[in-house]
Tab-separated table of C-alpha atoms in Angstrom:
chain	number	residue	atom	x	y	z
A	25	MET	CA	37.533	8.335	-4.007
A	26	ALA	CA	35.692	9.372	-0.647
A	27	ALA	CA	35.646	12.681	-2.228
A	28	ALA	CA	34.291	11.310	-5.315
A	29	LEU	CA	31.540	10.069	-4.042
A	30	PHE	CA	30.579	13.123	-1.592
A	31	TYR	CA	30.417	15.182	-4.271
A	32	SER	CA	28.621	13.014	-6.921
A	33	LEU	CA	26.186	12.016	-3.999
A	34	SER	CA	25.978	15.914	-2.880
A	35	LEU	CA	24.739	16.906	-6.444
A	36	ILE	CA	22.644	13.579	-7.073
A	37	CYS	CA	21.196	15.562	-4.151
A	38	ILE	CA	20.778	18.868	-4.840
A	39	VAL	CA	19.429	18.664	-8.784
A	40	SER	CA	16.727	15.921	-7.657
A	41	SER	CA	16.012	18.267	-5.172
A	42	LEU	CA	15.128	21.316	-7.051
A	43	ILE	CA	13.891	18.849	-9.916
A	44	MET	CA	11.164	18.033	-6.992
A	45	ILE	CA	10.565	21.415	-6.570
A	46	PHE	CA	9.988	23.161	-9.603
A	47	HIS	CA	8.526	20.060	-11.577
A	48	LYS	CA	4.558	20.520	-12.590
A	49	ASN	CA	3.626	17.119	-12.087
A	50	THR	CA	3.180	16.101	-8.826
A	51	MET	CA	3.699	12.005	-9.028
A	52	TYR	CA	7.162	13.140	-9.662
A	53	SER	CA	8.062	15.771	-6.943
A	54	VAL	CA	7.598	12.685	-5.070
A	55	LEU	CA	9.914	10.187	-7.091
A	56	PHE	CA	12.394	12.798	-7.469
A	57	LEU	CA	12.562	13.371	-3.920
A	58	LEU	CA	12.768	9.326	-3.204
A	59	ILE	CA	15.993	10.081	-5.349
A	60	THR	CA	17.520	12.482	-2.547
A	61	PHE	CA	16.708	10.646	0.572
A	62	PHE	CA	18.342	8.114	-1.475
A	63	SER	CA	21.302	10.335	-1.905
A	64	VAL	CA	21.067	11.567	1.489
A	65	ALA	CA	20.977	7.732	3.223
A	66	GLY	CA	24.133	7.536	1.084
A	67	LEU	CA	26.201	10.329	2.577
A	68	TYR	CA	24.905	8.682	5.896
A	69	VAL	CA	26.808	5.703	5.137
A	70	THR	CA	29.869	7.435	4.164
A	71	LEU	CA	30.095	9.042	7.495
A	72	ASN	CA	30.037	5.430	8.322
A	73	ALA	CA	26.446	5.599	9.906
A	74	GLN	CA	24.821	3.027	8.051
A	75	PHE	CA	22.223	2.248	10.953
A	76	LEU	CA	20.485	5.735	10.512
A	77	ALA	CA	21.045	5.864	6.224
A	78	ILE	CA	19.015	2.717	6.730
A	79	VAL	CA	16.526	3.920	9.503
A	80	HIS	CA	15.638	7.373	6.743
A	81	ILE	CA	15.618	4.908	3.917
A	82	ILE	CA	12.470	2.592	6.006
A	83	VAL	CA	11.213	5.722	7.661
A	84	TYR	CA	11.220	8.070	4.387
A	85	ALA	CA	11.473	6.159	1.476
A	86	GLY	CA	9.305	2.638	2.505
A	87	ALA	CA	6.596	4.453	4.832
A	88	ILE	CA	5.973	8.218	4.844
A	89	MET	CA	6.939	8.610	0.880
A	90	VAL	CA	3.822	5.504	0.455
A	91	LEU	CA	1.634	7.689	1.844
A	92	PHE	CA	2.058	11.092	0.148
A	93	LEU	CA	2.034	8.373	-3.332
A	94	TYR	CA	-1.491	7.160	-1.951
A	95	VAL	CA	-2.631	10.453	-1.356
A	96	ILE	CA	-1.445	11.830	-4.443
A	97	MET	CA	-3.561	9.126	-6.633
A	98	PHE	CA	-6.227	9.137	-4.159
A	99	LEU	CA	-6.996	12.628	-5.197
A	100	ASN	CA	-5.878	12.325	-8.258
A	101	MET	CA	-3.754	15.412	-7.490
A	102	SER	CA	-1.362	14.177	-10.719
A	103	HIS	CA	-3.097	16.276	-13.402
A	104	ILE	CA	-0.608	19.385	-14.321
A	105	VAL	CA	-2.386	22.611	-11.977
A	106	SER	CA	-1.525	25.976	-12.460
A	107	PHE	CA	-2.007	27.917	-8.996
A	108	GLN	CA	-4.246	30.820	-8.698
A	109	LYS	CA	-2.793	32.856	-5.854
A	110	SER	CA	-3.691	36.571	-4.549
A	111	LYS	CA	-1.022	38.720	-4.826
A	112	VAL	CA	-0.878	39.462	-0.846
A	113	ILE	CA	-0.408	35.466	-0.826
A	114	LYS	CA	2.696	35.227	-3.209
A	115	ILE	CA	4.381	38.207	-0.946
A	116	ALA	CA	4.049	36.987	1.943
A	117	ALA	CA	5.911	33.871	1.079
A	118	THR	CA	8.628	35.303	-0.904
A	119	PHE	CA	8.947	37.546	1.915
A	120	THR	CA	9.220	34.273	4.006
A	121	GLY	CA	11.429	32.204	1.680
A	122	LEU	CA	13.954	35.191	2.224
A	123	MET	CA	13.922	35.183	6.008
A	124	VAL	CA	14.668	31.595	6.215
A	125	PHE	CA	17.743	31.990	3.562
A	126	LEU	CA	18.395	34.712	5.980
A	127	VAL	CA	18.908	32.587	8.442
A	128	LEU	CA	20.370	29.908	7.454
A	129	THR	CA	23.567	32.016	5.567
A	130	ALA	CA	23.581	33.839	8.941
A	131	SER	CA	24.091	30.127	11.189
A	132	LEU	CA	25.830	28.919	8.580
A	133	SER	CA	28.281	31.800	8.157
A	134	SER	CA	29.395	31.248	11.650
A	135	ALA	CA	29.545	27.827	12.299
A	136	THR	CA	32.954	26.337	12.627
A	137	TYR	CA	33.842	23.300	9.833
A	138	ASN	CA	36.337	20.806	11.193
A	139	SER	CA	37.067	17.972	8.709
A	140	ASN	CA	37.803	15.570	11.482
A	141	ALA	CA	33.772	15.733	11.961
A	142	VAL	CA	33.739	12.046	11.940
A	143	ALA	CA	35.146	10.340	14.843
A	144	GLY	CA	35.534	6.812	14.714
A	145	GLN	CA	34.310	3.707	12.889
A	146	ASP	CA	31.972	2.921	15.315
A	147	ILE	CA	30.350	5.592	15.836
A	148	GLY	CA	27.076	5.161	13.544
A	149	LEU	CA	26.421	1.537	14.479
A	150	ALA	CA	23.747	0.699	16.168
A	151	SER	CA	24.825	-0.633	19.611
A	152	THR	CA	26.876	2.936	19.800
A	153	LEU	CA	23.658	4.709	18.772
A	154	GLY	CA	21.918	3.129	21.771
A	155	ARG	CA	24.760	3.738	24.227
A	156	VAL	CA	24.397	6.941	23.475
A	157	ILE	CA	20.405	7.839	23.244
A	158	PHE	CA	19.902	6.051	26.708
A	159	ASN	CA	23.416	6.805	29.130
A	160	ASP	CA	23.728	11.007	27.473
A	161	PHE	CA	20.355	11.577	26.008
A	162	LEU	CA	17.542	9.757	27.780
A	163	ILE	CA	15.156	12.457	28.887
A	164	PRO	CA	15.648	14.516	25.344
A	165	PHE	CA	14.839	10.740	24.147
A	166	GLU	CA	12.139	10.171	26.391
A	167	VAL	CA	10.715	13.325	26.055
A	168	SER	CA	10.221	13.183	22.016
A	169	SER	CA	8.877	10.194	22.363
A	170	ILE	CA	5.863	11.236	24.513
A	171	LEU	CA	5.787	14.090	22.437
A	172	PHE	CA	5.403	11.738	19.301
A	173	LEU	CA	2.425	9.692	21.555
A	174	SER	CA	0.685	12.651	22.652
A	175	ALA	CA	0.674	13.122	18.712
A	176	MET	CA	-0.183	10.365	17.423
A	177	VAL	CA	-3.355	10.263	19.975
A	178	GLY	CA	-4.707	13.709	19.297
A	179	VAL	CA	-4.946	12.338	15.680
A	180	VAL	CA	-6.912	9.652	16.805
A	181	ILE	CA	-8.873	11.890	19.021
A	182	PHE	CA	-9.586	14.032	16.104
A	183	ASN	CA	-11.463	11.443	14.046
A	184	LYS	CA	-13.144	9.971	16.608
A	185	LYS	CA	-14.847	12.725	17.234
A	186	ASP	CA	-16.685	13.004	13.594
A	187	VAL	CA	-17.740	8.863	14.446
A	188	ILE	CA	-19.909	10.096	17.864
A	189	ASP	CA	-21.399	13.364	16.497
A	190	GLU	CA	-23.162	11.287	13.901
B	30	MET	CA	41.338	-9.478	-5.608
B	31	GLU	CA	40.735	-13.175	-4.945
B	32	LEU	CA	37.361	-12.378	-2.700
B	33	ILE	CA	36.131	-10.259	-4.398
B	34	LEU	CA	36.076	-12.681	-7.531
B	35	PHE	CA	34.329	-15.392	-4.998
B	36	LYS	CA	31.695	-12.634	-4.108
B	37	VAL	CA	30.826	-11.868	-8.009
B	38	GLY	CA	30.589	-15.564	-8.673
B	39	LEU	CA	28.288	-15.661	-5.339
B	40	VAL	CA	26.097	-12.869	-6.709
B	41	VAL	CA	25.791	-14.417	-10.180
B	42	VAL	CA	25.300	-17.158	-8.832
B	43	LEU	CA	22.257	-15.890	-6.031
B	44	PHE	CA	20.598	-14.323	-9.077
B	45	LEU	CA	20.865	-17.786	-11.326
B	46	ILE	CA	19.674	-19.521	-8.452
B	47	SER	CA	17.010	-17.353	-7.639
B	48	LEU	CA	15.235	-16.918	-11.246
B	49	LEU	CA	15.698	-21.132	-11.396
B	50	ILE	CA	13.612	-21.427	-8.419
B	51	ALA	CA	11.064	-19.064	-8.948
B	52	ALA	CA	10.289	-20.659	-12.851
B	53	TYR	CA	10.269	-23.658	-11.360
B	54	SER	CA	8.069	-22.521	-8.313
B	55	THR	CA	5.503	-21.119	-10.931
B	56	TYR	CA	5.558	-24.842	-12.339
B	57	ALA	CA	5.414	-26.379	-8.669
B	58	GLU	CA	2.486	-23.497	-7.897
B	59	ARG	CA	0.458	-25.012	-11.091
B	60	LYS	CA	1.343	-28.853	-9.960
B	61	VAL	CA	0.525	-28.307	-6.122
B	62	ALA	CA	-3.051	-26.520	-6.999
B	63	ALA	CA	-3.690	-28.912	-9.169
B	64	PHE	CA	-2.982	-32.039	-7.344
B	65	MET	CA	-5.281	-30.233	-4.596
B	66	GLN	CA	-7.743	-29.745	-6.441
B	67	ASP	CA	-7.506	-33.681	-8.098
B	68	ARG	CA	-5.960	-32.923	-11.560
B	69	ILE	CA	-3.190	-33.809	-12.973
B	70	GLY	CA	-2.256	-30.028	-14.038
B	71	PRO	CA	0.411	-29.162	-16.543
B	72	ASN	CA	2.172	-32.228	-18.326
B	73	ARG	CA	2.745	-31.227	-21.902
B	74	ALA	CA	6.238	-29.876	-22.041
B	75	GLY	CA	8.728	-32.625	-21.207
B	76	PRO	CA	8.497	-35.376	-19.084
B	77	ILE	CA	5.574	-34.689	-16.307
B	78	GLY	CA	5.773	-31.053	-17.746
B	79	ILE	CA	9.211	-30.253	-16.638
B	80	LEU	CA	9.708	-27.880	-19.310
B	81	GLN	CA	7.107	-25.689	-18.350
B	82	PRO	CA	8.819	-22.746	-16.940
B	83	LEU	CA	10.929	-22.416	-20.497
B	84	ALA	CA	7.400	-22.458	-22.057
B	85	ASP	CA	5.702	-19.985	-20.773
B	86	GLY	CA	8.830	-17.175	-20.764
B	87	LEU	CA	9.135	-18.155	-24.166
B	88	LYS	CA	5.132	-17.113	-24.509
B	89	MET	CA	5.652	-14.435	-22.339
B	90	PHE	CA	8.405	-12.800	-24.674
B	91	MET	CA	6.392	-13.464	-27.701
B	92	LYS	CA	3.948	-11.146	-27.029
B	93	GLU	CA	2.913	-8.201	-28.354
B	94	ASP	CA	3.996	-5.668	-25.936
B	95	ILE	CA	1.450	-3.137	-25.889
B	96	ILE	CA	1.738	-0.205	-23.715
B	97	PRO	CA	-1.419	1.921	-23.270
B	98	GLN	CA	-2.056	5.143	-25.079
B	99	ASN	CA	-2.959	7.938	-22.533
B	100	ALA	CA	0.080	6.062	-20.329
B	101	ASN	CA	2.556	7.606	-18.823
B	102	ARG	CA	5.402	5.507	-20.923
B	103	PHE	CA	8.406	6.177	-19.330
B	104	LEU	CA	6.846	5.447	-15.359
B	105	PHE	CA	4.560	2.773	-17.046
B	106	ILE	CA	8.065	0.521	-18.008
B	107	LEU	CA	10.264	1.627	-14.076
B	108	GLY	CA	7.045	-0.077	-12.291
B	109	PRO	CA	7.934	-3.777	-13.408
B	110	ALA	CA	11.357	-2.913	-13.420
B	111	ILE	CA	11.381	-1.295	-9.724
B	112	SER	CA	9.142	-4.843	-8.601
B	113	MET	CA	12.025	-7.575	-10.196
B	114	ALA	CA	14.870	-4.933	-8.767
B	115	THR	CA	13.734	-4.744	-5.162
B	116	ALA	CA	12.958	-8.902	-5.369
B	117	LEU	CA	15.928	-9.459	-6.581
B	118	MET	CA	18.466	-7.631	-3.994
B	119	THR	CA	17.342	-9.103	-1.002
B	120	SER	CA	18.988	-12.251	-0.992
B	121	ALA	CA	22.321	-10.289	-0.082
B	122	VAL	CA	22.374	-10.383	2.607
B	123	ILE	CA	21.334	-13.702	3.827
B	124	PRO	CA	24.183	-16.661	4.976
B	125	TRP	CA	24.095	-19.331	2.429
B	126	GLY	CA	25.879	-21.584	4.539
B	127	PRO	CA	29.132	-21.733	7.322
B	128	ASP	CA	32.268	-20.011	6.859
B	129	LEU	CA	34.784	-21.270	4.466
B	130	ASN	CA	38.624	-21.868	4.728
B	131	LEU	CA	39.745	-21.884	1.315
B	132	PHE	CA	43.885	-21.630	0.814
B	133	GLY	CA	44.257	-19.968	3.773
B	134	THR	CA	42.074	-17.123	4.011
B	135	THR	CA	37.700	-17.830	5.316
B	136	VAL	CA	35.389	-17.081	2.849
B	137	SER	CA	31.468	-16.065	4.043
B	138	LEU	CA	28.395	-17.865	1.836
B	139	GLN	CA	27.532	-15.288	2.074
B	140	VAL	CA	27.782	-11.816	-0.073
B	141	ALA	CA	27.790	-9.122	1.857
B	142	ASP	CA	27.996	-9.767	6.083
B	143	ILE	CA	26.793	-5.895	7.245
B	144	ASN	CA	25.661	-5.434	10.536
B	145	ILE	CA	22.504	-4.358	10.098
B	146	GLY	CA	21.402	-6.596	7.765
B	147	ILE	CA	18.076	-7.573	9.156
B	148	LEU	CA	17.070	-3.252	8.725
B	149	TYR	CA	18.332	-4.110	5.018
B	150	ILE	CA	15.866	-6.550	3.901
B	151	MET	CA	12.849	-4.363	5.877
B	152	GLY	CA	14.598	-1.579	3.861
B	153	VAL	CA	14.074	-3.263	0.606
B	154	LEU	CA	11.002	-4.557	1.668
B	155	SER	CA	9.210	-1.848	1.906
B	156	LEU	CA	10.914	-0.430	-1.348
B	157	GLY	CA	9.493	-2.825	-2.901
B	158	VAL	CA	5.782	-1.543	-3.215
B	159	TYR	CA	6.891	0.574	-5.248
B	160	GLY	CA	7.234	-0.965	-8.165
B	161	ILE	CA	3.204	-1.755	-8.056
B	162	MET	CA	2.402	1.780	-7.342
B	163	ILE	CA	3.852	3.347	-9.670
B	164	GLY	CA	3.199	0.476	-12.693
B	165	GLY	CA	-0.808	0.559	-11.450
B	166	TRP	CA	-0.856	4.770	-11.384
B	167	ALA	CA	0.986	4.778	-14.838
B	168	SER	CA	-1.730	2.554	-16.516
B	169	ASN	CA	-4.103	5.334	-16.091
B	170	ASN	CA	-6.721	2.971	-15.390
B	171	LYS	CA	-9.206	3.023	-12.658
B	172	TYR	CA	-8.790	-0.929	-11.629
B	173	SER	CA	-4.948	-0.460	-12.229
B	174	ILE	CA	-5.159	2.366	-9.576
B	175	LEU	CA	-7.670	0.722	-6.763
B	176	GLY	CA	-5.115	-2.213	-7.002
B	177	SER	CA	-2.139	-0.141	-6.058
B	178	ILE	CA	-3.604	1.358	-3.274
B	179	ARG	CA	-4.684	-1.471	-1.819
B	180	ALA	CA	-1.579	-2.351	-1.961
B	181	SER	CA	0.225	0.052	-0.663
B	182	THR	CA	-2.313	0.346	2.111
B	183	GLN	CA	-1.647	-3.369	2.946
B	184	MET	CA	2.410	-3.117	2.903
B	185	ILE	CA	2.032	-0.414	5.707
B	186	SER	CA	-0.282	-2.056	7.753
B	187	TYR	CA	1.568	-4.908	7.863
B	188	GLU	CA	5.419	-3.829	8.213
B	189	LEU	CA	4.864	-2.632	11.358
B	190	ALA	CA	3.611	-6.004	12.835
B	191	MET	CA	6.547	-7.184	11.012
B	192	GLY	CA	9.395	-4.985	12.480
B	193	MET	CA	8.117	-5.453	15.716
B	194	SER	CA	7.960	-9.119	15.505
B	195	ILE	CA	11.195	-9.162	13.833
B	196	VAL	CA	12.069	-6.477	17.274
B	197	ALA	CA	11.836	-9.740	19.674
B	198	VAL	CA	14.205	-11.903	17.750
B	199	ILE	CA	16.855	-9.540	17.706
B	200	MET	CA	16.020	-8.612	21.879
B	201	THR	CA	16.945	-12.745	21.925
B	202	THR	CA	19.969	-12.123	19.536
B	203	GLY	CA	21.335	-9.196	20.209
B	204	SER	CA	22.122	-8.682	17.211
B	205	LEU	CA	21.083	-7.160	13.805
B	206	SER	CA	23.508	-8.921	11.517
B	207	ILE	CA	21.497	-12.025	9.913
B	208	SER	CA	24.789	-13.890	10.330
B	209	GLN	CA	25.074	-14.020	13.461
B	210	MET	CA	21.178	-14.679	14.025
B	211	VAL	CA	22.041	-17.737	12.543
B	212	SER	CA	25.372	-18.898	14.164
B	213	SER	CA	23.277	-18.591	17.875
B	214	GLN	CA	20.103	-20.776	17.264
B	215	GLU	CA	22.691	-23.446	17.051
B	216	GLY	CA	22.400	-24.414	20.585
B	217	SER	CA	23.866	-27.633	22.381
B	218	PHE	CA	22.351	-29.834	19.786
B	219	GLY	CA	21.631	-27.723	16.382
B	220	MET	CA	18.149	-27.011	17.679
B	221	GLY	CA	18.472	-23.979	18.932
B	222	TRP	CA	15.754	-22.380	16.430
B	223	ASN	CA	14.021	-19.337	17.298
B	224	VAL	CA	11.040	-20.811	17.229
B	225	PHE	CA	11.166	-22.271	19.899
B	226	TYR	CA	11.710	-19.840	21.946
B	227	GLN	CA	9.594	-16.786	19.315
B	228	PRO	CA	6.206	-19.237	18.333
B	229	LEU	CA	3.852	-16.386	18.848
B	230	GLY	CA	6.725	-13.622	16.715
B	231	PHE	CA	6.766	-16.645	13.961
B	232	LEU	CA	3.338	-16.385	13.496
B	233	ILE	CA	2.627	-13.094	13.306
B	234	PHE	CA	6.151	-13.083	11.265
B	235	LEU	CA	4.044	-15.699	8.938
B	236	VAL	CA	1.128	-13.826	8.137
B	237	CYS	CA	2.720	-10.920	6.942
B	238	ALA	CA	5.457	-12.520	5.158
B	239	PHE	CA	1.600	-13.642	3.758
B	240	ALA	CA	0.608	-10.074	2.922
B	241	GLU	CA	4.033	-8.422	2.202
B	242	THR	CA	4.606	-10.348	-1.327
B	243	ASN	CA	0.719	-10.211	-1.949
B	244	ARG	CA	-0.220	-13.993	-1.987
B	245	THR	CA	-3.628	-14.773	-0.854
B	246	PRO	CA	-5.310	-15.030	1.262
B	247	PHE	CA	-3.797	-11.438	1.048
B	248	ASP	CA	-4.057	-10.634	-2.870
B	249	LEU	CA	-6.085	-7.966	-3.212
B	250	PRO	CA	-4.304	-5.546	-5.113
B	251	GLU	CA	-4.420	-8.138	-8.011
B	252	CYS	CA	-8.321	-9.463	-6.964
B	253	GLU	CA	-9.537	-10.391	-9.843
B	254	THR	CA	-12.766	-10.569	-9.484
B	255	GLU	CA	-12.489	-6.893	-7.917
B	256	LEU	CA	-10.826	-5.363	-10.356
B	257	VAL	CA	-10.032	-7.901	-13.484
B	258	GLY	CA	-6.018	-8.016	-12.819
B	259	GLY	CA	-5.478	-5.600	-10.210
B	260	TYR	CA	-2.077	-3.280	-10.994
B	261	HIS	CA	-1.019	-5.009	-13.985
B	262	THR	CA	-4.484	-5.091	-15.497
B	263	GLU	CA	-3.009	-3.095	-18.610
B	264	TYR	CA	0.504	-4.996	-18.739
B	265	SER	CA	1.323	-7.506	-21.300
B	266	SER	CA	4.503	-9.593	-22.560
B	267	MET	CA	7.204	-9.747	-20.224
B	268	LYS	CA	7.023	-6.592	-18.038
B	269	LEU	CA	3.548	-8.590	-17.291
B	270	GLY	CA	6.277	-11.379	-16.349
B	271	PHE	CA	8.439	-9.179	-14.570
B	272	TYR	CA	5.363	-8.721	-11.952
B	273	LEU	CA	4.367	-11.980	-11.631
B	274	PHE	CA	8.259	-13.477	-11.377
B	275	SER	CA	8.752	-11.099	-8.725
B	276	GLU	CA	6.345	-12.495	-6.730
B	277	TYR	CA	7.988	-15.777	-7.128
B	278	VAL	CA	11.041	-14.231	-6.133
B	279	ASN	CA	9.554	-12.828	-3.376
B	280	MET	CA	8.061	-15.586	-2.221
B	281	PHE	CA	11.629	-17.506	-2.736
B	282	ILE	CA	13.334	-14.487	-0.134
B	283	SER	CA	10.655	-14.497	2.128
B	284	SER	CA	11.138	-18.613	2.894
B	285	ALA	CA	14.476	-17.768	3.180
B	286	ILE	CA	14.002	-14.917	5.695
B	287	ILE	CA	11.587	-17.291	7.880
B	288	ALA	CA	13.762	-20.317	7.634
B	289	SER	CA	16.793	-18.747	9.009
B	290	LEU	CA	15.383	-15.811	11.579
B	291	PHE	CA	12.903	-18.669	12.775
B	292	PHE	CA	14.501	-22.180	11.796
B	293	GLY	CA	18.090	-21.944	12.396
B	294	GLY	CA	19.331	-21.641	8.792
B	295	TYR	CA	21.821	-23.922	7.800
B	296	ASN	CA	21.474	-25.355	11.811
B	297	PHE	CA	20.605	-28.758	11.890
B	298	PRO	CA	20.284	-31.656	14.085
B	299	TYR	CA	23.606	-33.441	15.119
B	300	MET	CA	25.330	-30.847	13.081
B	301	GLN	CA	28.435	-31.125	15.218
B	302	VAL	CA	28.719	-34.513	15.050
B	303	VAL	CA	28.195	-34.620	11.198
B	304	GLN	CA	31.156	-31.567	11.302
B	305	GLU	CA	33.272	-33.485	13.075
B	306	ASN	CA	32.750	-36.509	10.245
B	307	THR	CA	33.239	-34.717	7.434
B	308	SER	CA	35.881	-32.770	5.157
B	309	GLN	CA	34.835	-29.125	5.190
B	310	ILE	CA	33.063	-29.097	1.544
B	311	LEU	CA	30.923	-31.228	2.211
B	312	PHE	CA	29.681	-29.699	5.430
B	313	ALA	CA	29.532	-26.383	3.501
B	314	VAL	CA	27.608	-28.469	0.797
B	315	ILE	CA	25.106	-30.781	3.405
B	316	CYS	CA	24.400	-27.126	5.286
B	317	THR	CA	23.325	-25.308	2.464
B	318	GLY	CA	21.202	-28.196	1.233
B	319	VAL	CA	19.455	-28.317	4.795
B	320	PHE	CA	18.479	-24.330	4.514
B	321	LEU	CA	17.488	-24.869	0.922
B	322	ALA	CA	14.814	-28.238	1.408
B	323	LYS	CA	13.645	-26.049	4.942
B	324	ILE	CA	13.473	-22.805	1.723
B	325	LEU	CA	11.613	-25.205	-0.414
B	326	PHE	CA	9.002	-26.067	2.287
B	327	PHE	CA	8.040	-22.771	3.385
B	328	VAL	CA	7.444	-22.242	-0.426
B	329	PHE	CA	5.492	-25.218	-0.647
B	330	PHE	CA	3.326	-23.796	2.416
B	331	PHE	CA	2.877	-20.406	0.572
B	332	MET	CA	1.051	-22.795	-1.850
B	333	TRP	CA	-0.572	-25.089	0.193
B	334	VAL	CA	-2.305	-21.739	1.837
B	335	ARG	CA	-3.270	-19.856	-1.421
B	336	TRP	CA	-5.155	-22.804	-3.196
B	337	THR	CA	-6.619	-24.052	0.643
B	338	ILE	CA	-7.539	-20.241	2.444
B	339	PRO	CA	-10.092	-17.973	0.191
B	340	ARG	CA	-9.229	-13.977	-0.073
B	341	PHE	CA	-10.263	-11.980	2.577
B	342	ARG	CA	-12.703	-8.901	2.383
B	343	PHE	CA	-10.875	-5.638	2.505
B	344	ASP	CA	-11.816	-4.145	5.583
B	345	GLN	CA	-11.311	-7.872	7.630
B	346	LEU	CA	-7.542	-7.649	6.293
B	347	MET	CA	-7.173	-3.710	8.024
B	348	ASP	CA	-8.410	-5.532	10.778
B	349	LEU	CA	-6.553	-8.660	10.908
B	350	GLY	CA	-3.267	-6.769	10.637
B	351	TRP	CA	-4.060	-3.371	12.860
B	352	LYS	CA	-6.437	-4.759	15.243
B	353	VAL	CA	-5.053	-8.118	15.955
B	354	LEU	CA	-0.805	-8.690	14.889
B	355	LEU	CA	0.057	-5.224	16.019
B	356	PRO	CA	-1.184	-5.865	19.651
B	357	LEU	CA	-0.145	-9.154	19.749
B	358	SER	CA	3.344	-7.850	18.494
B	359	ILE	CA	3.461	-5.253	21.055
B	360	LEU	CA	2.829	-8.101	23.348
B	361	ASN	CA	5.316	-10.208	22.016
B	362	MET	CA	8.123	-7.871	22.344
B	363	LEU	CA	6.825	-7.132	25.869
B	364	ILE	CA	6.986	-10.746	26.597
B	365	THR	CA	10.353	-11.155	25.701
B	366	GLY	CA	11.611	-8.162	27.399
B	367	PHE	CA	10.111	-9.689	30.791
B	368	PHE	CA	12.139	-13.037	30.126
B	369	ILE	CA	15.318	-11.382	29.251
B	370	LEU	CA	15.007	-9.098	32.123
B	371	LEU	CA	14.322	-12.417	34.050
B	372	ASN	CA	16.733	-14.529	33.039
B	373	ASN	CA	19.896	-11.342	34.090
């Protein structure tokens, strides 16, 4: 049962992410990316991480993808476009993609697969997660929140500058 | 096995009740509007117009179903379907009454008591906007696109303040499960309702609920004076019916969430006395009745506001969301945290 669920979710995830990349219509790409997010959230649920799954949906599907759709609608990017890129960019892009592929395979080949990775039943609960974050990983957590805050302030300042110049 | 059958039955009953209440909300809305404007309202179908929702539904089904030539056919049909599905999904985690002891097993009047119930509701609510956005975009009409752009902006702006006001409730309850939130509001008198501890949080949540359900004064996505029909300009027949209907289902569910988060759910004064003096089934029925009465009051409140307050301008709506409600909800969270610290 669990294995069947895992394989079907993974299949949906991989197929929809491939369609997301290869579809010419950006609107459909966004919708297939949404399906990918949902299947990843389903994988989290099978790992007993309901909190992570629902936060994943709220943040990515509920907020970020809505903004993506918003931008696509605003810029009217939905009609099919053929990209006219110079040869240099094409070669550079292929090279970069191959490099990323190399790094990923290298890191995956040296990884050890432990089938008992899921420790307890309550590992993904919000209370467990909170305890771990605020006891064991307090400083990394605070540092990353400050990073987010500074990025946010930066965006606001970049947008304010134009208003003052006028 | 019995438990599964019970849950399936509960799902079917909830589905039917949501649809029934939504159908009669349309009737109630027209009656309330008529009352506020000193008219009579629908009175032709059946005694005092009681069959009006059936007549409306039949009319919707009989109308010609038009799909515009340049519309994206698949997404055009998907839009209303998503709208309706997300509207009906939220009722699964709301506790409709206290636990029952039937045939030696404890059953709860709640489809799924998941430990992150409130986050599930936030997640499904945030998905509701896709129905409007996809439908508006697929119509290939500039009014529809403007309507759906407004809907998405509005949703994103008000979701933040809504989430923050819920965080304050979570802090006082100490749980993300809605059934625990409701049972913790029992107090010593049945009146330990969160609205007395979180008055500011309740106000913020109420305003955001109006914005999330696209009700007046926040009904800019379908503002007929500027945008013809907003995101559903091109829709006809039952597809339009789905959009209009999902708004009423959303209203019902939002009222249920307000009632269970801030007004004690099925708790009522003297409930311990009633519990001691009545049989278990009767007590559950009374509790569910009290909960439904609270929900119906808020449904009425939604209508009351609609026919009292005019629509906002779009910049006023954005100002209210980002410059008033969000800072206030953060302040509310800080105050709540301060008091929790003081009590420890």
